[in-house]
mmCIF file of C-alpha atoms in Angstrom:
data_model
loop_
_atom_site.group_PDB
_atom_site.id
_atom_site.type_symbol
_atom_site.label_atom_id
_atom_site.label_comp_id
_atom_site.label_asym_id
_atom_site.label_seq_id
_atom_site.Cartn_x
_atom_site.Cartn_y
_atom_site.Cartn_z
ATOM 1 C CA MET A 1 63.774 91.047 66.577
ATOM 2 C CA LYS A 2 64.978 92.517 63.284
ATOM 3 C CA ALA A 3 67.519 95.300 63.234
ATOM 4 C CA SER A 4 64.951 97.756 61.824
ATOM 5 C CA ASP A 5 62.589 96.920 64.716
ATOM 6 C CA LEU A 6 65.433 97.609 67.118
ATOM 7 C CA ILE A 7 65.770 101.121 65.704
ATOM 8 C CA GLN A 8 62.096 101.745 66.458
ATOM 9 C CA ARG A 9 62.516 100.367 70.005
ATOM 10 C CA ILE A 10 65.458 102.672 70.692
ATOM 11 C CA CYS A 11 63.513 105.686 69.404
ATOM 12 C CA GLU A 12 60.532 104.817 71.608
ATOM 13 C CA ASN A 13 62.396 103.646 74.716
ATOM 14 C CA ARG A 14 65.252 106.202 74.742
ATOM 15 C CA LEU A 15 67.302 103.819 76.949
ATOM 16 C CA SER A 16 64.814 104.167 79.776
ATOM 17 C CA GLY A 17 66.058 102.125 82.737
ATOM 18 C CA TYR A 18 69.723 102.566 81.805
ATOM 19 C CA GLU A 19 70.317 105.944 83.427
ATOM 20 C CA HIS A 20 72.668 104.169 85.867
ATOM 21 C CA LEU A 21 74.932 103.335 82.922
ATOM 22 C CA TYR A 22 74.839 106.677 81.175
ATOM 23 C CA ALA A 23 74.680 110.199 82.546
ATOM 24 C CA ASP A 24 73.493 111.440 79.130
ATOM 25 C CA THR A 25 71.047 108.875 77.742
ATOM 26 C CA ALA A 26 70.004 111.171 74.884
ATOM 27 C CA ALA A 27 73.529 111.195 73.456
ATOM 28 C CA GLN A 28 73.807 107.442 73.959
ATOM 29 C CA CYS A 29 70.538 106.855 72.090
ATOM 30 C CA GLU A 30 72.029 108.555 69.049
ATOM 31 C CA ARG A 31 75.159 106.440 69.460
ATOM 32 C CA TYR A 32 73.129 103.208 69.562
ATOM 33 C CA LEU A 33 70.973 104.276 66.611
ATOM 34 C CA SER A 34 74.071 105.059 64.559
ATOM 35 C CA ALA A 35 75.534 101.651 65.424
ATOM 36 C CA VAL A 36 72.374 99.764 64.386
ATOM 37 C CA ARG A 37 72.220 101.663 61.097
ATOM 38 C CA ALA A 38 75.870 100.859 60.422
ATOM 39 C CA PHE A 39 75.123 97.186 61.174
ATOM 40 C CA ILE A 40 72.258 97.172 58.643
ATOM 41 C CA ASP A 41 74.456 98.802 55.990
ATOM 42 C CA LEU A 42 77.062 96.061 56.486
ATOM 43 C CA TYR A 43 75.014 92.938 57.192
ATOM 44 C CA GLY A 44 71.412 93.701 56.251
ATOM 45 C CA ASP A 45 68.219 93.804 58.290
ATOM 46 C CA ARG A 46 68.901 90.551 60.145
ATOM 47 C CA GLU A 47 66.737 88.720 62.667
ATOM 48 C CA GLY A 48 67.841 87.993 66.235
ATOM 49 C CA VAL A 49 69.740 91.246 66.679
ATOM 50 C CA CYS A 50 70.758 92.265 70.182
ATOM 51 C CA LEU A 51 72.541 95.202 71.830
ATOM 52 C CA LEU A 52 75.385 94.693 74.281
ATOM 53 C CA SER A 53 77.662 96.866 76.399
ATOM 54 C CA VAL A 54 80.983 96.294 78.192
ATOM 55 C CA PRO A 55 82.693 99.036 80.205
ATOM 56 C CA GLY A 56 86.325 99.974 80.327
ATOM 57 C CA ARG A 57 88.100 99.909 83.645
ATOM 58 C CA SER A 58 90.301 101.997 85.850
ATOM 59 C CA GLU A 59 92.962 100.337 87.953
ATOM 60 C CA ILE A 60 92.584 102.048 91.313
ATOM 61 C CA SER A 61 95.546 100.350 93.011
ATOM 62 C CA GLY A 62 97.666 97.240 92.632
ATOM 63 C CA ASN A 63 99.937 98.193 89.760
ATOM 64 C CA HIS A 64 101.251 95.007 88.111
ATOM 65 C CA THR A 65 100.290 92.690 90.969
ATOM 66 C CA ASP A 66 97.616 90.417 89.462
ATOM 67 C CA HIS A 67 99.966 88.378 87.266
ATOM 68 C CA ASN A 68 101.893 87.309 90.388
ATOM 69 C CA HIS A 69 98.698 86.351 92.237
ATOM 70 C CA GLY A 70 98.426 89.642 94.120
ATOM 71 C CA ARG A 71 95.621 91.957 95.168
ATOM 72 C CA VAL A 72 94.122 94.779 93.107
ATOM 73 C CA LEU A 73 91.547 97.520 93.444
ATOM 74 C CA ALA A 74 89.661 98.332 90.261
ATOM 75 C CA GLY A 75 86.542 100.018 89.024
ATOM 76 C CA ALA A 76 84.418 99.764 85.901
ATOM 77 C CA ILE A 77 83.965 103.177 84.300
ATOM 78 C CA ASP A 78 81.220 104.929 82.383
ATOM 79 C CA ARG A 79 82.958 104.657 79.014
ATOM 80 C CA ASP A 80 82.064 101.485 77.135
ATOM 81 C CA ILE A 81 82.176 99.459 73.965
ATOM 82 C CA ILE A 82 78.748 98.708 72.503
ATOM 83 C CA ALA A 83 77.878 96.012 69.975
ATOM 84 C CA VAL A 84 75.047 95.241 67.613
ATOM 85 C CA ALA A 85 75.166 91.499 66.940
ATOM 86 C CA ALA A 86 73.107 88.789 65.272
ATOM 87 C CA PRO A 87 73.623 85.029 64.763
ATOM 88 C CA ALA A 88 74.721 83.691 61.386
ATOM 89 C CA GLU A 89 74.031 80.279 59.879
ATOM 90 C CA GLU A 90 77.551 79.799 58.545
ATOM 91 C CA PRO A 91 80.384 79.043 61.043
ATOM 92 C CA MET A 92 82.011 82.400 60.411
ATOM 93 C CA ILE A 93 82.428 85.462 62.609
ATOM 94 C CA CYS A 94 82.221 88.784 60.798
ATOM 95 C CA PHE A 95 83.306 91.481 63.238
ATOM 96 C CA LYS A 96 83.492 95.151 62.241
ATOM 97 C CA SER A 97 84.818 97.690 64.716
ATOM 98 C CA GLU A 98 84.217 101.315 63.784
ATOM 99 C CA GLY A 99 87.342 102.763 62.203
ATOM 100 C CA TYR A 100 89.024 99.386 61.617
ATOM 101 C CA PRO A 101 88.933 96.744 58.845
ATOM 102 C CA GLU A 102 86.455 93.923 59.284
ATOM 103 C CA ASP A 103 87.747 90.752 60.939
ATOM 104 C CA ARG A 104 86.607 87.407 59.529
ATOM 105 C CA VAL A 105 87.266 84.364 61.670
ATOM 106 C CA ASP A 106 86.481 80.806 60.559
ATOM 107 C CA LEU A 107 85.259 78.932 63.639
ATOM 108 C CA SER A 108 86.564 75.629 62.262
ATOM 109 C CA LYS A 109 90.135 76.921 62.694
ATOM 110 C CA THR A 110 89.827 78.471 66.151
ATOM 111 C CA ASP A 111 91.257 75.462 67.987
ATOM 112 C CA ASP A 112 94.723 76.329 66.655
ATOM 113 C CA PRO A 113 96.441 79.444 68.092
ATOM 114 C CA ASP A 114 99.034 79.357 65.309
ATOM 115 C CA ALA A 115 96.336 79.814 62.663
ATOM 116 C CA PHE A 116 96.009 83.492 63.589
ATOM 117 C CA PRO A 117 98.592 86.295 63.583
ATOM 118 C CA ARG A 118 99.730 87.311 67.069
ATOM 119 C CA TYR A 119 98.798 90.730 68.444
ATOM 120 C CA THR A 120 95.668 91.016 66.268
ATOM 121 C CA SER A 121 91.954 91.325 66.970
ATOM 122 C CA GLU A 122 91.473 88.200 64.838
ATOM 123 C CA ALA A 123 93.560 86.251 67.343
ATOM 124 C CA LEU A 124 91.527 87.598 70.272
ATOM 125 C CA ILE A 125 88.228 86.590 68.653
ATOM 126 C CA ALA A 126 89.539 83.091 67.888
ATOM 127 C CA GLY A 127 90.950 82.757 71.402
ATOM 128 C CA VAL A 128 87.654 83.679 73.029
ATOM 129 C CA ALA A 129 85.846 81.112 70.861
ATOM 130 C CA ASP A 130 88.331 78.389 71.821
ATOM 131 C CA GLY A 131 88.360 79.367 75.492
ATOM 132 C CA LEU A 132 84.583 79.338 75.665
ATOM 133 C CA ARG A 133 84.397 75.876 74.092
ATOM 134 C CA LYS A 134 87.012 74.575 76.527
ATOM 135 C CA ARG A 135 84.805 75.763 79.414
ATOM 136 C CA GLY A 136 81.739 73.992 78.072
ATOM 137 C CA GLY A 137 80.118 76.908 76.290
ATOM 138 C CA GLN A 138 78.481 76.964 72.880
ATOM 139 C CA VAL A 139 79.793 78.985 69.938
ATOM 140 C CA GLY A 140 78.397 79.823 66.547
ATOM 141 C CA GLY A 141 78.777 82.251 63.700
ATOM 142 C CA PHE A 142 77.674 85.844 64.086
ATOM 143 C CA CYS A 143 77.891 89.292 62.563
ATOM 144 C CA ALA A 144 78.707 92.220 64.812
ATOM 145 C CA TYR A 145 79.334 95.926 64.568
ATOM 146 C CA THR A 146 80.959 97.726 67.496
ATOM 147 C CA THR A 147 81.818 101.272 68.423
ATOM 148 C CA THR A 148 83.784 102.213 71.478
ATOM 149 C CA GLN A 149 84.514 105.030 73.912
ATOM 150 C CA VAL A 150 87.223 102.856 75.519
ATOM 151 C CA LEU A 151 89.893 104.365 73.338
ATOM 152 C CA LYS A 152 93.031 102.429 72.448
ATOM 153 C CA GLY A 153 96.046 103.674 74.348
ATOM 154 C CA SER A 154 93.933 105.514 76.927
ATOM 155 C CA GLY A 155 94.781 103.149 79.768
ATOM 156 C CA ILE A 156 91.192 102.081 80.373
ATOM 157 C CA SER A 157 91.588 98.590 78.928
ATOM 158 C CA SER A 158 90.389 98.715 75.348
ATOM 159 C CA SER A 159 91.705 95.196 74.656
ATOM 160 C CA ALA A 160 90.076 93.686 77.768
ATOM 161 C CA ALA A 161 86.752 95.364 76.970
ATOM 162 C CA PHE A 162 86.989 94.028 73.393
ATOM 163 C CA GLU A 163 87.751 90.471 74.544
ATOM 164 C CA VAL A 164 84.947 90.493 77.100
ATOM 165 C CA MET A 165 82.565 91.858 74.463
ATOM 166 C CA VAL A 166 83.314 88.908 72.160
ATOM 167 C CA GLY A 167 82.492 86.556 75.034
ATOM 168 C CA ASN A 168 79.410 88.623 75.893
ATOM 169 C CA ILE A 169 78.134 88.217 72.329
ATOM 170 C CA PHE A 170 78.653 84.433 72.370
ATOM 171 C CA ASN A 171 77.022 84.295 75.799
ATOM 172 C CA HIS A 172 73.799 85.994 74.744
ATOM 173 C CA LEU A 173 73.519 84.637 71.206
ATOM 174 C CA TYR A 174 74.353 80.982 71.924
ATOM 175 C CA ASN A 175 74.302 80.389 75.682
ATOM 176 C CA GLY A 176 71.163 82.153 76.852
ATOM 177 C CA GLY A 177 73.221 84.535 78.966
ATOM 178 C CA ARG A 178 73.885 81.753 81.488
ATOM 179 C CA LEU A 179 77.657 82.199 81.696
ATOM 180 C CA GLU A 180 78.756 84.234 84.692
ATOM 181 C CA ASN A 181 80.696 87.391 83.921
ATOM 182 C CA GLN A 182 83.630 86.055 85.939
ATOM 183 C CA GLU A 183 83.821 83.167 83.452
ATOM 184 C CA LEU A 184 83.865 85.618 80.554
ATOM 185 C CA ALA A 185 86.822 87.375 82.189
ATOM 186 C CA LYS A 186 88.814 84.148 82.484
ATOM 187 C CA ILE A 187 88.037 83.256 78.865
ATOM 188 C CA ALA A 188 89.177 86.715 77.769
ATOM 189 C CA GLN A 189 92.458 86.335 79.660
ATOM 190 C CA TYR A 190 93.012 82.951 78.007
ATOM 191 C CA ALA A 191 92.528 84.568 74.587
ATOM 192 C CA GLU A 192 95.056 87.308 75.344
ATOM 193 C CA ASN A 193 97.636 84.928 76.845
ATOM 194 C CA VAL A 194 97.450 82.015 74.406
ATOM 195 C CA TYR A 195 96.236 83.525 71.112
ATOM 196 C CA PHE A 196 97.202 87.200 71.245
ATOM 197 C CA GLY A 197 100.564 86.489 72.865
ATOM 198 C CA LYS A 198 100.515 88.885 75.805
ATOM 199 C CA PRO A 199 101.124 87.334 79.270
ATOM 200 C CA CYS A 200 98.643 89.609 81.054
ATOM 201 C CA GLY A 201 97.021 89.006 84.418
ATOM 202 C CA LEU A 202 93.278 88.831 84.998
ATOM 203 C CA MET A 203 92.571 92.217 86.583
ATOM 204 C CA ASP A 204 91.601 94.152 83.442
ATOM 205 C CA GLN A 205 89.208 91.514 82.147
ATOM 206 C CA MET A 206 87.656 90.926 85.570
ATOM 207 C CA ALA A 207 87.028 94.628 86.223
ATOM 208 C CA CYS A 208 85.444 95.115 82.772
ATOM 209 C CA ALA A 209 83.306 91.994 83.069
ATOM 210 C CA VAL A 210 82.106 92.299 86.667
ATOM 211 C CA GLY A 211 81.653 96.052 87.100
ATOM 212 C CA GLY A 212 81.478 98.350 90.112
ATOM 213 C CA PHE A 213 84.174 99.271 92.598
ATOM 214 C CA VAL A 214 85.825 95.992 93.505
ATOM 215 C CA ALA A 215 88.773 94.513 95.376
ATOM 216 C CA ILE A 216 90.082 91.313 93.791
ATOM 217 C CA ASP A 217 92.471 88.835 95.417
ATOM 218 C CA PHE A 218 94.203 86.575 92.891
ATOM 219 C CA GLU A 219 95.979 84.308 95.387
ATOM 220 C CA ASP A 220 94.094 81.468 93.677
ATOM 221 C CA PRO A 221 93.786 82.887 90.140
ATOM 222 C CA GLY A 222 91.389 80.142 89.098
ATOM 223 C CA ASN A 223 88.992 81.303 91.810
ATOM 224 C CA PRO A 224 89.700 84.975 92.526
ATOM 225 C CA VAL A 225 87.985 86.433 95.576
ATOM 226 C CA LEU A 226 85.901 89.478 94.706
ATOM 227 C CA GLU A 227 84.794 92.031 97.263
ATOM 228 C CA PRO A 228 82.463 94.785 96.028
ATOM 229 C CA ILE A 229 83.055 98.036 97.902
ATOM 230 C CA ASP A 230 80.270 100.496 98.624
ATOM 231 C CA PHE A 231 82.198 103.722 98.154
ATOM 232 C CA SER A 232 81.314 106.855 96.205
ATOM 233 C CA LEU A 233 83.981 109.280 95.050
ATOM 234 C CA THR A 234 81.234 111.784 94.294
ATOM 235 C CA ASP A 235 79.876 111.680 97.835
ATOM 236 C CA ALA A 236 83.439 112.169 99.122
ATOM 237 C CA GLY A 237 83.761 115.320 96.985
ATOM 238 C CA TYR A 238 86.229 113.904 94.432
ATOM 239 C CA VAL A 239 86.314 113.031 90.756
ATOM 240 C CA LEU A 240 88.531 110.522 89.002
ATOM 241 C CA VAL A 241 90.507 112.089 86.166
ATOM 242 C CA ILE A 242 92.442 110.012 83.639
ATOM 243 C CA VAL A 243 94.941 112.022 81.609
ATOM 244 C CA ASN A 244 95.901 110.569 78.240
ATOM 245 C CA THR A 245 99.401 111.775 77.385
ATOM 246 C CA GLY A 246 99.150 110.445 73.842
ATOM 247 C CA GLY A 247 102.220 108.227 74.131
ATOM 248 C CA ASN A 248 102.920 105.634 71.475
ATOM 249 C CA HIS A 249 102.212 102.041 72.600
ATOM 250 C CA ALA A 250 103.877 100.522 69.550
ATOM 251 C CA ASP A 251 106.699 98.097 70.307
ATOM 252 C CA LEU A 252 106.002 98.089 74.048
ATOM 253 C CA ASN A 253 104.985 94.430 74.320
ATOM 254 C CA ALA A 254 108.513 93.502 75.465
ATOM 255 C CA ASP A 255 108.338 96.178 78.193
ATOM 256 C CA TYR A 256 105.005 94.868 79.469
ATOM 257 C CA ALA A 257 106.165 91.258 79.328
ATOM 258 C CA SER A 258 109.364 92.058 81.231
ATOM 259 C CA VAL A 259 107.478 92.977 84.411
ATOM 260 C CA PRO A 260 105.833 89.608 85.181
ATOM 261 C CA ALA A 261 108.861 87.769 83.759
ATOM 262 C CA GLU A 262 111.331 89.501 86.068
ATOM 263 C CA MET A 263 109.075 89.132 89.100
ATOM 264 C CA LYS A 264 108.802 85.420 88.365
ATOM 265 C CA GLN A 265 112.582 85.139 88.033
ATOM 266 C CA VAL A 266 112.838 86.309 91.630
ATOM 267 C CA ALA A 267 110.077 83.914 92.669
ATOM 268 C CA ALA A 268 111.929 81.032 90.962
ATOM 269 C CA PHE A 269 114.971 81.728 93.146
ATOM 270 C CA PHE A 270 112.760 80.816 96.120
ATOM 271 C CA GLY A 271 111.369 77.749 94.370
ATOM 272 C CA LYS A 272 108.033 79.411 93.601
ATOM 273 C CA GLN A 273 106.229 80.273 90.398
ATOM 274 C CA VAL A 274 105.005 83.688 91.582
ATOM 275 C CA LEU A 275 105.961 86.259 94.211
ATOM 276 C CA ARG A 276 102.814 85.919 96.315
ATOM 277 C CA GLY A 277 103.791 84.541 99.735
ATOM 278 C CA ILE A 278 107.411 85.719 99.696
ATOM 279 C CA THR A 279 108.055 88.179 102.542
ATOM 280 C CA MET A 280 110.146 91.335 102.478
ATOM 281 C CA GLU A 281 112.424 89.798 105.112
ATOM 282 C CA GLN A 282 113.094 86.780 102.876
ATOM 283 C CA LEU A 283 113.751 89.006 99.881
ATOM 284 C CA ILE A 284 116.161 91.350 101.666
ATOM 285 C CA ALA A 285 118.132 88.478 103.186
ATOM 286 C CA SER A 286 118.561 86.939 99.728
ATOM 287 C CA ILE A 287 119.543 90.056 97.751
ATOM 288 C CA PRO A 288 123.314 89.328 97.697
ATOM 289 C CA ALA A 289 122.666 85.958 96.112
ATOM 290 C CA LEU A 290 119.856 87.253 93.885
ATOM 291 C CA ARG A 291 121.715 90.109 92.188
ATOM 292 C CA PRO A 292 123.939 87.997 89.895
ATOM 293 C CA VAL A 293 120.973 85.745 89.032
ATOM 294 C CA THR A 294 118.174 88.209 88.287
ATOM 295 C CA GLY A 295 119.789 91.642 88.118
ATOM 296 C CA ASP A 296 118.837 94.651 90.195
ATOM 297 C CA ARG A 297 115.691 95.749 88.375
ATOM 298 C CA ALA A 298 113.977 92.419 89.034
ATOM 299 C CA ILE A 299 114.688 92.825 92.768
ATOM 300 C CA LEU A 300 113.277 96.356 92.756
ATOM 301 C CA ARG A 301 110.164 95.082 91.004
ATOM 302 C CA ALA A 302 109.814 92.374 93.640
ATOM 303 C CA ILE A 303 110.040 95.030 96.368
ATOM 304 C CA HIS A 304 107.262 96.921 94.612
ATOM 305 C CA PHE A 305 105.076 93.818 94.443
ATOM 306 C CA ILE A 306 105.398 92.938 98.124
ATOM 307 C CA GLU A 307 104.692 96.487 99.287
ATOM 308 C CA GLU A 308 101.948 97.114 96.730
ATOM 309 C CA ASN A 309 100.151 93.910 97.667
ATOM 310 C CA GLU A 310 99.987 95.031 101.299
ATOM 311 C CA ARG A 311 99.052 98.551 100.219
ATOM 312 C CA VAL A 312 95.991 97.309 98.321
ATOM 313 C CA LYS A 313 94.777 95.511 101.444
ATOM 314 C CA ASN A 314 95.141 98.706 103.460
ATOM 315 C CA GLN A 315 93.455 100.850 100.812
ATOM 316 C CA THR A 316 90.549 98.421 100.588
ATOM 317 C CA ALA A 317 90.092 98.713 104.344
ATOM 318 C CA ALA A 318 90.293 102.514 104.071
ATOM 319 C CA LEU A 319 87.527 102.615 101.459
ATOM 320 C CA ARG A 320 85.330 100.305 103.514
ATOM 321 C CA ALA A 321 85.814 102.665 106.453
ATOM 322 C CA GLN A 322 85.167 105.709 104.204
ATOM 323 C CA ASP A 323 88.631 106.985 105.210
ATOM 324 C CA VAL A 324 89.446 109.079 102.151
ATOM 325 C CA SER A 325 92.681 110.476 103.585
ATOM 326 C CA ALA A 326 94.190 107.017 104.157
ATOM 327 C CA PHE A 327 93.071 105.906 100.697
ATOM 328 C CA LEU A 328 94.701 108.913 98.991
ATOM 329 C CA LYS A 329 97.900 108.375 100.955
ATOM 330 C CA GLY A 330 98.008 104.862 99.503
ATOM 331 C CA VAL A 331 97.475 106.203 95.963
ATOM 332 C CA LEU A 332 100.501 108.487 96.302
ATOM 333 C CA ALA A 333 102.619 105.670 97.748
ATOM 334 C CA SER A 334 101.585 103.375 94.901
ATOM 335 C CA GLY A 335 102.589 105.971 92.319
ATOM 336 C CA ASN A 336 105.923 106.546 94.036
ATOM 337 C CA SER A 337 106.657 102.835 94.078
ATOM 338 C CA SER A 338 105.697 102.390 90.418
ATOM 339 C CA PHE A 339 108.065 105.172 89.371
ATOM 340 C CA ARG A 340 111.039 104.190 91.533
ATOM 341 C CA TYR A 341 110.843 100.407 91.912
ATOM 342 C CA LEU A 342 108.496 98.987 89.285
ATOM 343 C CA GLN A 343 109.934 101.403 86.708
ATOM 344 C CA ASN A 344 107.009 101.393 84.297
ATOM 345 C CA VAL A 345 106.600 105.135 83.803
ATOM 346 C CA TYR A 346 108.664 105.324 80.615
ATOM 347 C CA THR A 347 110.350 102.901 78.258
ATOM 348 C CA THR A 348 114.110 102.750 77.867
ATOM 349 C CA ILE A 349 113.563 102.195 74.134
ATOM 350 C CA ASN A 350 112.932 105.927 73.720
ATOM 351 C CA VAL A 351 113.930 107.974 76.764
ATOM 352 C CA ARG A 352 113.197 111.257 74.944
ATOM 353 C CA GLU A 353 109.478 110.477 75.167
ATOM 354 C CA GLN A 354 108.380 110.696 78.810
ATOM 355 C CA GLY A 355 104.795 111.886 78.667
ATOM 356 C CA LEU A 356 103.819 110.068 81.850
ATOM 357 C CA SER A 357 106.732 111.563 83.785
ATOM 358 C CA LEU A 358 105.789 115.022 82.566
ATOM 359 C CA ALA A 359 102.105 114.549 83.399
ATOM 360 C CA LEU A 360 102.967 113.335 86.901
ATOM 361 C CA ALA A 361 105.308 116.293 87.445
ATOM 362 C CA LEU A 362 102.706 118.828 86.291
ATOM 363 C CA THR A 363 100.031 117.156 88.398
ATOM 364 C CA GLU A 364 102.215 117.304 91.486
ATOM 365 C CA LEU A 365 102.970 120.995 90.873
ATOM 366 C CA PHE A 366 99.254 121.777 90.626
ATOM 367 C CA LEU A 367 97.737 119.434 93.229
ATOM 368 C CA ASP A 368 100.425 119.061 95.897
ATOM 369 C CA GLY A 369 99.146 120.100 99.334
ATOM 370 C CA LYS A 370 95.499 120.145 98.182
ATOM 371 C CA GLU A 371 94.379 116.741 99.564
ATOM 372 C CA CYS A 372 94.520 115.049 96.159
ATOM 373 C CA ALA A 373 96.482 112.063 94.832
ATOM 374 C CA TRP A 374 97.978 110.819 91.553
ATOM 375 C CA ARG A 375 99.825 107.861 90.065
ATOM 376 C CA VAL A 376 100.703 106.075 86.835
ATOM 377 C CA HIS A 377 97.614 104.331 85.505
ATOM 378 C CA GLY A 378 97.409 100.820 84.100
ATOM 379 C CA GLY A 379 100.313 98.965 82.516
ATOM 380 C CA GLY A 380 102.415 102.094 82.127
ATOM 381 C CA PHE A 381 105.401 102.881 79.856
ATOM 382 C CA ALA A 382 103.113 105.202 77.832
ATOM 383 C CA GLY A 383 99.504 106.261 77.901
ATOM 384 C CA THR A 384 97.803 107.625 80.995
ATOM 385 C CA ILE A 385 98.048 108.815 84.562
ATOM 386 C CA GLN A 386 95.294 108.852 87.147
ATOM 387 C CA ALA A 387 94.361 111.638 89.565
ATOM 388 C CA PHE A 388 91.823 111.821 92.372
ATOM 389 C CA VAL A 389 90.931 115.495 92.318
ATOM 390 C CA LYS A 390 88.664 117.567 94.541
ATOM 391 C CA GLU A 391 85.598 118.461 92.524
ATOM 392 C CA GLU A 392 86.162 122.212 92.844
ATOM 393 C CA LEU A 393 89.680 121.837 91.380
ATOM 394 C CA ALA A 394 88.800 119.485 88.538
ATOM 395 C CA GLN A 395 87.892 122.020 85.855
ATOM 396 C CA GLN A 396 91.088 124.038 86.294
ATOM 397 C CA TYR A 397 93.213 120.871 86.506
ATOM 398 C CA CYS A 398 91.704 119.489 83.292
ATOM 399 C CA ARG A 399 92.307 122.791 81.484
ATOM 400 C CA GLN A 400 95.959 122.765 82.481
ATOM 401 C CA MET A 401 96.484 119.170 81.374
ATOM 402 C CA ASP A 402 94.592 119.717 78.107
ATOM 403 C CA ALA A 403 96.816 122.717 77.370
ATOM 404 C CA VAL A 404 99.861 120.434 77.397
ATOM 405 C CA PHE A 405 98.518 117.129 76.056
ATOM 406 C CA GLY A 406 95.690 118.287 73.786
ATOM 407 C CA GLU A 407 92.008 119.086 74.054
ATOM 408 C CA GLY A 408 90.125 116.245 75.743
ATOM 409 C CA ALA A 409 93.256 114.594 77.141
ATOM 410 C CA ALA A 410 91.867 114.860 80.683
ATOM 411 C CA MET A 411 88.803 112.620 81.092
ATOM 412 C CA VAL A 412 86.491 112.940 84.095
ATOM 413 C CA LEU A 413 85.019 109.503 84.861
ATOM 414 C CA ARG A 414 82.579 107.851 87.220
ATOM 415 C CA ILE A 415 82.414 104.254 88.419
ATOM 416 C CA ARG A 416 79.840 102.113 86.606
ATOM 417 C CA ARG A 417 77.962 99.599 88.742
ATOM 418 C CA GLU A 418 77.417 96.943 86.055
ATOM 419 C CA GLY A 419 79.941 95.099 83.913
ATOM 420 C CA ALA A 420 79.154 93.139 80.726
ATOM 421 C CA VAL A 421 75.432 93.392 79.961
ATOM 422 C CA ARG A 422 72.827 92.964 77.276
ATOM 423 C CA ILE A 423 70.719 96.081 76.733
ATOM 424 C CA GLN A 424 67.079 94.970 76.902
ATOM 425 C CA LEU A 425 64.596 97.370 75.316
#
């Protein structure tokens, strides 16, 4: 199908059959049409064009547990990155994201991580190509234009959604869509670890790729155990609100990297690579010997991991049982632990900027005693908090948070059932 034919299909179809992805399909039709037109302006009216979508994610519980083989609760959300993509004869990837310069990646160089600057989208694209080849997939040149609602710095995994989208494009252009979405997640993690230079876990990529409300156990990270959970926040009378405090993520890579590194320092004391399997009793008994080796913060972060890992198990059981009260209690405990023990609510690089601390304080003042819950969201240090708010309180809560952090800072989200997909019209 040519790109111009795709425009006609969108106008005729109006995204019929994709109401489960989008509450407002009319607005999304205009978004898709705009993206296809932008693609044509950049790359011409090419044959073999396809539309693809990858959602962002919300970490529901399990803050900084995946990289030490822990448990997490996550959910795909109804904000996504969409792509218009077509194959190219030359072994070159031309990738234009709305609002950013075009990336050009020579496929002949993608087997060398050092050929691409760290912490760039170029590196992520090259890493996905190399990771896919290493797992037996096919790669080839393509042109793509993307636009996203998974905003950078909003705590809903813009980088993971981007990485998974690159794999999604390769999957549908050159592999007939045969690669499982779980494979795309692992390839995306490889790209971020080896090429981008960030030692992230697998939770973000897995939640974006797989979709739905899901519990993931990373005890064996090569074969994570996924458990979809049939739970509706809407039916329970709640909405999920993510509040973007507008914090600056620049120069925070060392903060993010310190969390898994310090946890693994504690694990190394016990002769292990990760904290999974170490009990609280073992940790407490070893603290006198640990302190001069790892320092106190690493021990506090280990305490967080052990308790958070158990908390995720309990919250998963609560959701299965439709026990909202027990689930919310776990959310509050997770947030408490992240602030006090994990210490990822603000960076010590700039202690004057504490947007997350302020947002959590304001949220507690407004929602305390009203059967709601809140916590830091995602990697932390800057960015967003998360609140589970009774539907009748949501509008007033969002107004109050917007008044402090700017119009549109508070985002009301729903869980999206599907992860990485091709939009078939």
